């Protein structure tokens, strides 16, 4: 128990240093790009004096270390600053957008993960069958489709042509269907393929052969014995996937006009709204780190042979 | 495999879906009269940056600021100045004094009567250095601004309010554009009490003015709703009960929503443009307006080899402008001059360069660059600019110039072109603030504008002299010829390749009446109405 | 476990057939890429339509029609094979190289080495990729190397973490303990004993990652950040014509089909390799 606590403390410490590193990289990147955020605020036609005054006001002319130090100091107090463009608190803007992104991301993840798991196991159990190869081909095609392409095609057919579902936007459950499906399809194929491979390997192992010989029912065999063994890499993937999901969410939100964090982030990148950009990056970074921490802790639960070190 | 693909393609080509009909609505009748009521549904790519008229300096913000606020004077459907909050005005013979009489019975949407003191307050607020208004420069010519800005005076001496309905301006120097400046949304009259209550930052999202509409709801990233202002001073207006803006619509999504009848005004995406223009069902719904804009290829006169006029002239002759225009669906007219056709002082006989690749090559040879050279074009990353860039790439390759494209985002582009040594070639456009040649020739090509908007770093003392001479002249008869002489000289020096003058296009739902595009401003909606 | 996992597609005959199909696809692709200049007489970058008035449908002088700039689509597809193979291949090689090394070393040695490497993984994982790309696009001169480099440098974390996870579960196996007891060097243990164990997962990820790289190029092109213009790449071709679905479906579908064929080819070869490897060992 104490070991676990120590481990936890070490991991949280690591996560915090990572976040510091991420924000530092962010500050350097923003500094390196030859663009003036004041232009996004006052418009491209503003005179140089106004732009210079705005820059000075925002503290953009201070040395990088001073800017970064100031940012950290405010961060400690839970202050992410205000948007250059709208003047709103970044925490407020993120809080407003978070529910939409959470709804979209979690739905897609849940649907994609469980359907993927199911398809992966079923095809693994019927290795080499026509269905297996059909799923393989479908998976490969599915994985080669860019998110925005799929999103646009879905909108075109189901939103525009057939009029079954709304043309983008948020609100009712109907609005969620297409964006969530777009994201989930990619997730689904990914997990299906991966589970297939890993469960396939386990099914052929002596341990399963023994279990089969002992007369363990097939369903129990697949879903308990084989799955448990194949779960570590899959769960690792789940943790990593949070990062991929965040970038998938970004494109999906843009295509479907979904009012979430991803669109906020893209907008802030293009307009160099640094506080909003830093806020969204920090937030998604924290999310990714937490997800990975949870995954690493899960290792121990799934496979006691893995020691936390 | 190729044969198989070919067959598949023929099949696909046959599957091109015919253009759907536009949404249905009541056809226009000659005897119909405006019908009050209804909500106009608009779409926007992103949230409005601000609703504070002192801050916004982009079309998106202006579109809504002009619904919420009023200025002393405004434009009619063209570029003629007409009264708005002002009922009438007099200008002193020396052109230094302007006296306005305010219309009576104007109220802010808060209920408070709008008085001369509010006009003075609004402009002084704009000029306050801490506000960093990009509009402040336009009013820096008022008498006493210097003392005010530097804290030596609590007020701007040049703005006085002899009566509750009289406001007078004194200028430090003659400014032929002063009325036009008062027509800019920057000069909107804001409710002092509201500003003081919510603060300058808060006012960006909680604006209070005297305009035809009031802000009802703004959910960032989703929608903005405006409601009719019952206290609006023009009786019976606006016709609409309100306006609803769906935020976050891409061109494509906006178009789909338009075709499904879910929004009332839309742009026409490039993919569908040719079919829509050719379709008799859509033609009556299409809105079109030439604008005071010029799209140009900037040549950096501070960077070799574009420091040589011969090379710049060669660029002018090498560009196939008609093809550029074709690639953006012909939404514009080929530019041969700097000034757009609707601009006072426009003269189509100004020196221009016909498309002549052989001549261009000859000029390069004469400049000692017969073997060609490599250079870089900076441009914004959008699809349209990329099409133009790739066409330019091909034009220049034909005269031996290898062009690398550098697509960057807009704030980067603007910053890059302001550094003399950074962007050899760049693709930019300019949209006039005022219907006056000075807004192109001085703002973009006077040597004093280097580092601001003279991104070609063009400097010719002779041109500067002509421009300086023309600038304060009030009489068009003397002013315009001087500008024309300067333009001819600039075209000879060729710091730009003027490419085309964009034409604005939009499409309306058949139920929308009286929606017009404006050459200088976003469309006004107070007289728009919806047929039942 | 290791050799049991090396079984991908069931019966040997079927797996050989699929492997052959994959080889044909990949070979055909390589051939198209190599022979592009002989397969078409058009310059892929040249605007060949005299008066552009929208894309031309397939047929006549342009077997697959022309694109949104009036260029020959077949020429762009053929030359685009070069770009996409280059971008995908280089990006994948980079991610694979960095990722597997980091995963093996971190998982095997554990302790401080592992902590440091995993910190690096976290850092890369949380890096704002889009911003990084925008900055690089603005700072670096336009080059065909930029995109694969960026994809490679940010894309290796999946390999690293997956490999590490598998190494962790293999580390305490008897045969490894035995090898260690026999005095095998660290390098030998990692290369001879651990690497084969993690290979199946890595091959699957690599084959998928190849498609990922092509997809990322498409996504970046969609945001205006892909390979330098006018170089044709399939990703760019897919992204350029998003709004032409109703007007010119062939423009939207053809590059998509090309991408899919490539991805299927690479994956079939990947799984085939696993099977053949397994046969040899078994």
PDB file of N, CA, C and O in Angstrom, chain A residues 93-149:
ATOM      1  N   UNK A  93     -14.243  30.165 -20.434  1.00  0.00           N
ATOM      2  CA  UNK A  93     -14.443  29.683 -21.799  1.00  0.00           C
ATOM      3  C   UNK A  93     -14.275  28.169 -21.861  1.00  0.00           C
ATOM      4  O   UNK A  93     -15.065  27.463 -22.503  1.00  0.00           O
ATOM      5  N   UNK A  94     -13.257  27.650 -21.179  1.00  0.00           N
ATOM      6  CA  UNK A  94     -13.026  26.203 -21.193  1.00  0.00           C
ATOM      7  C   UNK A  94     -14.179  25.479 -20.501  1.00  0.00           C
ATOM      8  O   UNK A  94     -14.692  24.477 -20.994  1.00  0.00           O
ATOM      9  N   UNK A  95     -14.593  26.033 -19.373  1.00  0.00           N
ATOM     10  CA  UNK A  95     -15.695  25.413 -18.648  1.00  0.00           C
ATOM     11  C   UNK A  95     -16.964  25.335 -19.486  1.00  0.00           C
ATOM     12  O   UNK A  95     -17.701  24.358 -19.434  1.00  0.00           O
ATOM     13  N   UNK A  96     -17.167  26.362 -20.310  1.00  0.00           N
ATOM     14  CA  UNK A  96     -18.355  26.416 -21.136  1.00  0.00           C
ATOM     15  C   UNK A  96     -18.291  25.378 -22.262  1.00  0.00           C
ATOM     16  O   UNK A  96     -19.303  24.804 -22.657  1.00  0.00           O
ATOM     17  N   UNK A  97     -17.068  25.143 -22.769  1.00  0.00           N
ATOM     18  CA  UNK A  97     -16.921  24.241 -23.911  1.00  0.00           C
ATOM     19  C   UNK A  97     -16.730  22.786 -23.496  1.00  0.00           C
ATOM     20  O   UNK A  97     -16.905  21.883 -24.314  1.00  0.00           O
ATOM     21  N   UNK A  98     -16.290  22.580 -22.271  1.00  0.00           N
ATOM     22  CA  UNK A  98     -15.914  21.228 -21.845  1.00  0.00           C
ATOM     23  C   UNK A  98     -17.038  20.201 -21.972  1.00  0.00           C
ATOM     24  O   UNK A  98     -16.822  19.105 -22.487  1.00  0.00           O
ATOM     25  N   UNK A  99     -18.253  20.522 -21.495  1.00  0.00           N
ATOM     26  CA  UNK A  99     -19.308  19.494 -21.535  1.00  0.00           C
ATOM     27  C   UNK A  99     -19.539  18.952 -22.944  1.00  0.00           C
ATOM     28  O   UNK A  99     -19.693  17.744 -23.126  1.00  0.00           O
ATOM     29  N   UNK A 100     -19.514  19.830 -23.935  1.00  0.00           N
ATOM     30  CA  UNK A 100     -19.763  19.388 -25.309  1.00  0.00           C
ATOM     31  C   UNK A 100     -18.689  18.406 -25.752  1.00  0.00           C
ATOM     32  O   UNK A 100     -18.975  17.352 -26.334  1.00  0.00           O
ATOM     33  N   UNK A 101     -17.435  18.751 -25.480  1.00  0.00           N
ATOM     34  CA  UNK A 101     -16.342  17.878 -25.886  1.00  0.00           C
ATOM     35  C   UNK A 101     -16.390  16.555 -25.125  1.00  0.00           C
ATOM     36  O   UNK A 101     -16.160  15.488 -25.694  1.00  0.00           O
ATOM     37  N   UNK A 102     -16.684  16.630 -23.835  1.00  0.00           N
ATOM     38  CA  UNK A 102     -16.752  15.414 -23.031  1.00  0.00           C
ATOM     39  C   UNK A 102     -17.829  14.490 -23.580  1.00  0.00           C
ATOM     40  O   UNK A 102     -17.623  13.279 -23.733  1.00  0.00           O
ATOM     41  N   UNK A 103     -18.966  15.061 -23.895  1.00  0.00           N
ATOM     42  CA  UNK A 103     -20.071  14.272 -24.417  1.00  0.00           C
ATOM     43  C   UNK A 103     -19.665  13.557 -25.707  1.00  0.00           C
ATOM     44  O   UNK A 103     -19.855  12.350 -25.861  1.00  0.00           O
ATOM     45  N   UNK A 104     -19.078  14.319 -26.600  1.00  0.00           N
ATOM     46  CA  UNK A 104     -18.673  13.764 -27.897  1.00  0.00           C
ATOM     47  C   UNK A 104     -17.573  12.713 -27.728  1.00  0.00           C
ATOM     48  O   UNK A 104     -17.675  11.589 -28.239  1.00  0.00           O
ATOM     49  N   UNK A 105     -16.529  13.089 -26.995  1.00  0.00           N
ATOM     50  CA  UNK A 105     -15.372  12.207 -26.858  1.00  0.00           C
ATOM     51  C   UNK A 105     -15.728  10.912 -26.146  1.00  0.00           C
ATOM     52  O   UNK A 105     -15.360   9.826 -26.599  1.00  0.00           O
ATOM     53  N   UNK A 106     -16.447  11.020 -25.049  1.00  0.00           N
ATOM     54  CA  UNK A 106     -16.762   9.826 -24.263  1.00  0.00           C
ATOM     55  C   UNK A 106     -17.708   8.891 -25.024  1.00  0.00           C
ATOM     56  O   UNK A 106     -17.530   7.674 -25.006  1.00  0.00           O
ATOM     57  N   UNK A 107     -18.687   9.473 -25.693  1.00  0.00           N
ATOM     58  CA  UNK A 107     -19.597   8.638 -26.477  1.00  0.00           C
ATOM     59  C   UNK A 107     -18.812   7.863 -27.528  1.00  0.00           C
ATOM     60  O   UNK A 107     -18.949   6.640 -27.662  1.00  0.00           O
ATOM     61  N   UNK A 108     -17.969   8.599 -28.268  1.00  0.00           N
ATOM     62  CA  UNK A 108     -17.211   7.952 -29.338  1.00  0.00           C
ATOM     63  C   UNK A 108     -16.284   6.891 -28.771  1.00  0.00           C
ATOM     64  O   UNK A 108     -16.171   5.780 -29.304  1.00  0.00           O
ATOM     65  N   UNK A 109     -15.648   7.208 -27.663  1.00  0.00           N
ATOM     66  CA  UNK A 109     -14.696   6.281 -27.066  1.00  0.00           C
ATOM     67  C   UNK A 109     -15.408   5.016 -26.607  1.00  0.00           C
ATOM     68  O   UNK A 109     -14.972   3.890 -26.877  1.00  0.00           O
ATOM     69  N   UNK A 110     -16.523   5.206 -25.907  1.00  0.00           N
ATOM     70  CA  UNK A 110     -17.245   4.050 -25.382  1.00  0.00           C
ATOM     71  C   UNK A 110     -17.747   3.171 -26.521  1.00  0.00           C
ATOM     72  O   UNK A 110     -17.511   1.951 -26.540  1.00  0.00           O
ATOM     73  N   UNK A 111     -18.410   3.779 -27.492  1.00  0.00           N
ATOM     74  CA  UNK A 111     -18.951   3.007 -28.608  1.00  0.00           C
ATOM     75  C   UNK A 111     -17.817   2.320 -29.363  1.00  0.00           C
ATOM     76  O   UNK A 111     -17.855   1.120 -29.652  1.00  0.00           O
ATOM     77  N   UNK A 112     -16.777   3.090 -29.671  1.00  0.00           N
ATOM     78  CA  UNK A 112     -15.668   2.549 -30.448  1.00  0.00           C
ATOM     79  C   UNK A 112     -14.948   1.440 -29.707  1.00  0.00           C
ATOM     80  O   UNK A 112     -14.648   0.388 -30.272  1.00  0.00           O
ATOM     81  N   UNK A 113     -14.696   1.643 -28.426  1.00  0.00           N
ATOM     82  CA  UNK A 113     -13.922   0.680 -27.655  1.00  0.00           C
ATOM     83  C   UNK A 113     -14.679  -0.643 -27.528  1.00  0.00           C
ATOM     84  O   UNK A 113     -14.154  -1.707 -27.823  1.00  0.00           O
ATOM     85  N   UNK A 114     -15.941  -0.576 -27.115  1.00  0.00           N
ATOM     86  CA  UNK A 114     -16.656  -1.821 -26.854  1.00  0.00           C
ATOM     87  C   UNK A 114     -17.014  -2.557 -28.139  1.00  0.00           C
ATOM     88  O   UNK A 114     -16.848  -3.768 -28.221  1.00  0.00           O
ATOM     89  N   UNK A 115     -17.445  -1.821 -29.157  1.00  0.00           N
ATOM     90  CA  UNK A 115     -17.709  -2.492 -30.428  1.00  0.00           C
ATOM     91  C   UNK A 115     -16.424  -3.086 -30.992  1.00  0.00           C
ATOM     92  O   UNK A 115     -16.406  -4.202 -31.519  1.00  0.00           O
ATOM     93  N   UNK A 116     -15.331  -2.331 -30.850  1.00  0.00           N
ATOM     94  CA  UNK A 116     -14.044  -2.798 -31.339  1.00  0.00           C
ATOM     95  C   UNK A 116     -13.624  -4.069 -30.629  1.00  0.00           C
ATOM     96  O   UNK A 116     -13.171  -5.034 -31.230  1.00  0.00           O
ATOM     97  N   UNK A 117     -13.797  -4.062 -29.311  1.00  0.00           N
ATOM     98  CA  UNK A 117     -13.464  -5.229 -28.493  1.00  0.00           C
ATOM     99  C   UNK A 117     -14.240  -6.449 -28.977  1.00  0.00           C
ATOM    100  O   UNK A 117     -13.683  -7.527 -29.207  1.00  0.00           O
ATOM    101  N   UNK A 118     -15.530  -6.231 -29.150  1.00  0.00           N
ATOM    102  CA  UNK A 118     -16.414  -7.314 -29.560  1.00  0.00           C
ATOM    103  C   UNK A 118     -15.993  -7.863 -30.925  1.00  0.00           C
ATOM    104  O   UNK A 118     -15.780  -9.067 -31.103  1.00  0.00           O
ATOM    105  N   UNK A 119     -15.847  -6.973 -31.872  1.00  0.00           N
ATOM    106  CA  UNK A 119     -15.485  -7.403 -33.231  1.00  0.00           C
ATOM    107  C   UNK A 119     -14.119  -8.064 -33.227  1.00  0.00           C
ATOM    108  O   UNK A 119     -13.904  -9.087 -33.878  1.00  0.00           O
ATOM    109  N   UNK A 120     -13.204  -7.495 -32.451  1.00  0.00           N
ATOM    110  CA  UNK A 120     -11.861  -8.073 -32.382  1.00  0.00           C
ATOM    111  C   UNK A 120     -11.896  -9.504 -31.882  1.00  0.00           C
ATOM    112  O   UNK A 120     -11.258 -10.394 -32.442  1.00  0.00           O
ATOM    113  N   UNK A 121     -12.664  -9.747 -30.838  1.00  0.00           N
ATOM    114  CA  UNK A 121     -12.724 -11.088 -30.251  1.00  0.00           C
ATOM    115  C   UNK A 121     -13.415 -12.065 -31.196  1.00  0.00           C
ATOM    116  O   UNK A 121     -12.930 -13.170 -31.446  1.00  0.00           O
ATOM    117  N   UNK A 122     -14.527 -11.604 -31.750  1.00  0.00           N
ATOM    118  CA  UNK A 122     -15.281 -12.496 -32.633  1.00  0.00           C
ATOM    119  C   UNK A 122     -14.441 -12.893 -33.841  1.00  0.00           C
ATOM    120  O   UNK A 122     -14.360 -14.068 -34.212  1.00  0.00           O
ATOM    121  N   UNK A 123     -13.762 -11.913 -34.430  1.00  0.00           N
ATOM    122  CA  UNK A 123     -12.963 -12.253 -35.610  1.00  0.00           C
ATOM    123  C   UNK A 123     -11.755 -13.088 -35.215  1.00  0.00           C
ATOM    124  O   UNK A 123     -11.296 -13.915 -35.988  1.00  0.00           O
ATOM    125  N   UNK A 124     -11.244 -12.860 -34.008  1.00  0.00           N
ATOM    126  CA  UNK A 124     -10.099 -13.653 -33.577  1.00  0.00           C
ATOM    127  C   UNK A 124     -10.506 -15.104 -33.394  1.00  0.00           C
ATOM    128  O   UNK A 124      -9.745 -16.034 -33.664  1.00  0.00           O
ATOM    129  N   UNK A 125     -11.729 -15.288 -32.926  1.00  0.00           N
ATOM    130  CA  UNK A 125     -12.205 -16.645 -32.695  1.00  0.00           C
ATOM    131  C   UNK A 125     -12.433 -17.368 -34.020  1.00  0.00           C
ATOM    132  O   UNK A 125     -12.359 -18.585 -34.087  1.00  0.00           O
ATOM    133  N   UNK A 126     -12.729 -16.636 -35.036  1.00  0.00           N
ATOM    134  CA  UNK A 126     -12.961 -17.247 -36.351  1.00  0.00           C
ATOM    135  C   UNK A 126     -11.845 -16.857 -37.304  1.00  0.00           C
ATOM    136  O   UNK A 126     -12.097 -16.390 -38.410  1.00  0.00           O
ATOM    137  N   UNK A 127     -10.625 -17.005 -36.870  1.00  0.00           N
ATOM    138  CA  UNK A 127      -9.490 -16.589 -37.674  1.00  0.00           C
ATOM    139  C   UNK A 127      -9.501 -17.215 -39.058  1.00  0.00           C
ATOM    140  O   UNK A 127      -9.697 -18.407 -39.209  1.00  0.00           O
ATOM    141  N   UNK A 128      -9.254 -16.375 -40.050  1.00  0.00           N
ATOM    142  CA  UNK A 128      -9.100 -16.884 -41.396  1.00  0.00           C
ATOM    143  C   UNK A 128     -10.417 -17.088 -42.114  1.00  0.00           C
ATOM    144  O   UNK A 128     -10.433 -17.411 -43.293  1.00  0.00           O
ATOM    145  N   UNK A 129     -11.529 -16.905 -41.437  1.00  0.00           N
ATOM    146  CA  UNK A 129     -12.808 -17.064 -42.110  1.00  0.00           C
ATOM    147  C   UNK A 129     -13.041 -15.872 -43.047  1.00  0.00           C
ATOM    148  O   UNK A 129     -12.353 -14.857 -42.957  1.00  0.00           O
ATOM    149  N   UNK A 130     -14.021 -16.034 -43.921  1.00  0.00           N
ATOM    150  CA  UNK A 130     -14.322 -14.946 -44.859  1.00  0.00           C
ATOM    151  C   UNK A 130     -14.708 -13.693 -44.082  1.00  0.00           C
ATOM    152  O   UNK A 130     -14.310 -12.579 -44.432  1.00  0.00           O
ATOM    153  N   UNK A 131     -15.462 -13.887 -42.979  1.00  0.00           N
ATOM    154  CA  UNK A 131     -15.885 -12.744 -42.182  1.00  0.00           C
ATOM    155  C   UNK A 131     -14.663 -12.032 -41.618  1.00  0.00           C
ATOM    156  O   UNK A 131     -14.578 -10.798 -41.620  1.00  0.00           O
ATOM    157  N   UNK A 132     -13.698 -12.819 -41.150  1.00  0.00           N
ATOM    158  CA  UNK A 132     -12.486 -12.250 -40.574  1.00  0.00           C
ATOM    159  C   UNK A 132     -11.772 -11.368 -41.594  1.00  0.00           C
ATOM    160  O   UNK A 132     -11.391 -10.235 -41.316  1.00  0.00           O
ATOM    161  N   UNK A 133     -11.620 -11.929 -42.804  1.00  0.00           N
ATOM    162  CA  UNK A 133     -10.885 -11.182 -43.822  1.00  0.00           C
ATOM    163  C   UNK A 133     -11.699  -9.977 -44.292  1.00  0.00           C
ATOM    164  O   UNK A 133     -11.150  -8.896 -44.533  1.00  0.00           O
ATOM    165  N   UNK A 134     -13.002 -10.154 -44.368  1.00  0.00           N
ATOM    166  CA  UNK A 134     -13.859  -9.021 -44.711  1.00  0.00           C
ATOM    167  C   UNK A 134     -13.683  -7.896 -43.707  1.00  0.00           C
ATOM    168  O   UNK A 134     -13.508  -6.729 -44.085  1.00  0.00           O
ATOM    169  N   UNK A 135     -13.692  -8.261 -42.431  1.00  0.00           N
ATOM    170  CA  UNK A 135     -13.523  -7.240 -41.388  1.00  0.00           C
ATOM    171  C   UNK A 135     -12.144  -6.606 -41.489  1.00  0.00           C
ATOM    172  O   UNK A 135     -11.986  -5.396 -41.330  1.00  0.00           O
ATOM    173  N   UNK A 136     -11.154  -7.445 -41.807  1.00  0.00           N
ATOM    174  CA  UNK A 136      -9.795  -6.913 -41.947  1.00  0.00           C
ATOM    175  C   UNK A 136      -9.757  -5.835 -43.031  1.00  0.00           C
ATOM    176  O   UNK A 136      -9.257  -4.726 -42.812  1.00  0.00           O
ATOM    177  N   UNK A 137     -10.319  -6.173 -44.189  1.00  0.00           N
ATOM    178  CA  UNK A 137     -10.298  -5.216 -45.302  1.00  0.00           C
ATOM    179  C   UNK A 137     -11.078  -3.958 -44.917  1.00  0.00           C
ATOM    180  O   UNK A 137     -10.615  -2.829 -45.112  1.00  0.00           O
ATOM    181  N   UNK A 138     -12.250  -4.164 -44.325  1.00  0.00           N
ATOM    182  CA  UNK A 138     -13.062  -3.014 -43.906  1.00  0.00           C
ATOM    183  C   UNK A 138     -12.277  -2.147 -42.928  1.00  0.00           C
ATOM    184  O   UNK A 138     -12.303  -0.910 -42.992  1.00  0.00           O
ATOM    185  N   UNK A 139     -11.570  -2.801 -42.020  1.00  0.00           N
ATOM    186  CA  UNK A 139     -10.793  -2.071 -41.035  1.00  0.00           C
ATOM    187  C   UNK A 139      -9.741  -1.212 -41.707  1.00  0.00           C
ATOM    188  O   UNK A 139      -9.568  -0.034 -41.385  1.00  0.00           O
ATOM    189  N   UNK A 140      -9.044  -1.837 -42.661  1.00  0.00           N
ATOM    190  CA  UNK A 140      -7.966  -1.104 -43.308  1.00  0.00           C
ATOM    191  C   UNK A 140      -8.509   0.083 -44.091  1.00  0.00           C
ATOM    192  O   UNK A 140      -7.949   1.181 -44.043  1.00  0.00           O
ATOM    193  N   UNK A 141      -9.606  -0.149 -44.787  1.00  0.00           N
ATOM    194  CA  UNK A 141     -10.218   0.963 -45.519  1.00  0.00           C
ATOM    195  C   UNK A 141     -10.651   2.033 -44.522  1.00  0.00           C
ATOM    196  O   UNK A 141     -10.369   3.224 -44.683  1.00  0.00           O
ATOM    197  N   UNK A 142     -11.302   1.572 -43.447  1.00  0.00           N
ATOM    198  CA  UNK A 142     -11.804   2.500 -42.441  1.00  0.00           C
ATOM    199  C   UNK A 142     -10.695   3.348 -41.850  1.00  0.00           C
ATOM    200  O   UNK A 142     -10.848   4.549 -41.662  1.00  0.00           O
ATOM    201  N   UNK A 143      -9.560   2.695 -41.580  1.00  0.00           N
ATOM    202  CA  UNK A 143      -8.465   3.423 -40.948  1.00  0.00           C
ATOM    203  C   UNK A 143      -7.786   4.386 -41.901  1.00  0.00           C
ATOM    204  O   UNK A 143      -7.108   5.310 -41.472  1.00  0.00           O
ATOM    205  N   UNK A 144      -7.942   4.150 -43.198  1.00  0.00           N
ATOM    206  CA  UNK A 144      -7.257   5.033 -44.140  1.00  0.00           C
ATOM    207  C   UNK A 144      -8.113   6.246 -44.483  1.00  0.00           C
ATOM    208  O   UNK A 144      -7.701   7.122 -45.223  1.00  0.00           O
ATOM    209  N   UNK A 145      -9.331   6.291 -43.952  1.00  0.00           N
ATOM    210  CA  UNK A 145     -10.203   7.436 -44.241  1.00  0.00           C
ATOM    211  C   UNK A 145      -9.887   8.573 -43.286  1.00  0.00           C
ATOM    212  O   UNK A 145      -9.973   8.414 -42.079  1.00  0.00           O
ATOM    213  N   UNK A 146      -9.526   9.743 -43.819  1.00  0.00           N
ATOM    214  CA  UNK A 146      -9.315  10.881 -42.920  1.00  0.00           C
ATOM    215  C   UNK A 146     -10.629  11.288 -42.238  1.00  0.00           C
ATOM    216  O   UNK A 146     -11.697  11.222 -42.844  1.00  0.00           O
ATOM    217  N   UNK A 147     -10.503  11.708 -40.983  1.00  0.00           N
ATOM    218  CA  UNK A 147     -11.676  12.078 -40.193  1.00  0.00           C
ATOM    219  C   UNK A 147     -12.561  13.105 -40.896  1.00  0.00           C
ATOM    220  O   UNK A 147     -13.778  12.957 -40.957  1.00  0.00           O
ATOM    221  N   UNK A 148     -11.927  14.147 -41.438  1.00  0.00           N
ATOM    222  CA  UNK A 148     -12.738  15.215 -42.013  1.00  0.00           C
ATOM    223  C   UNK A 148     -13.491  14.720 -43.250  1.00  0.00           C
ATOM    224  O   UNK A 148     -14.610  15.126 -43.510  1.00  0.00           O
ATOM    225  N   UNK A 149     -12.847  13.792 -43.983  1.00  0.00           N
ATOM    226  CA  UNK A 149     -13.466  13.240 -45.181  1.00  0.00           C
ATOM    227  C   UNK A 149     -14.721  12.479 -44.795  1.00  0.00           C
ATOM    228  O   UNK A 149     -15.801  12.703 -45.322  1.00  0.00           O
TER     229      UNK A 149
END
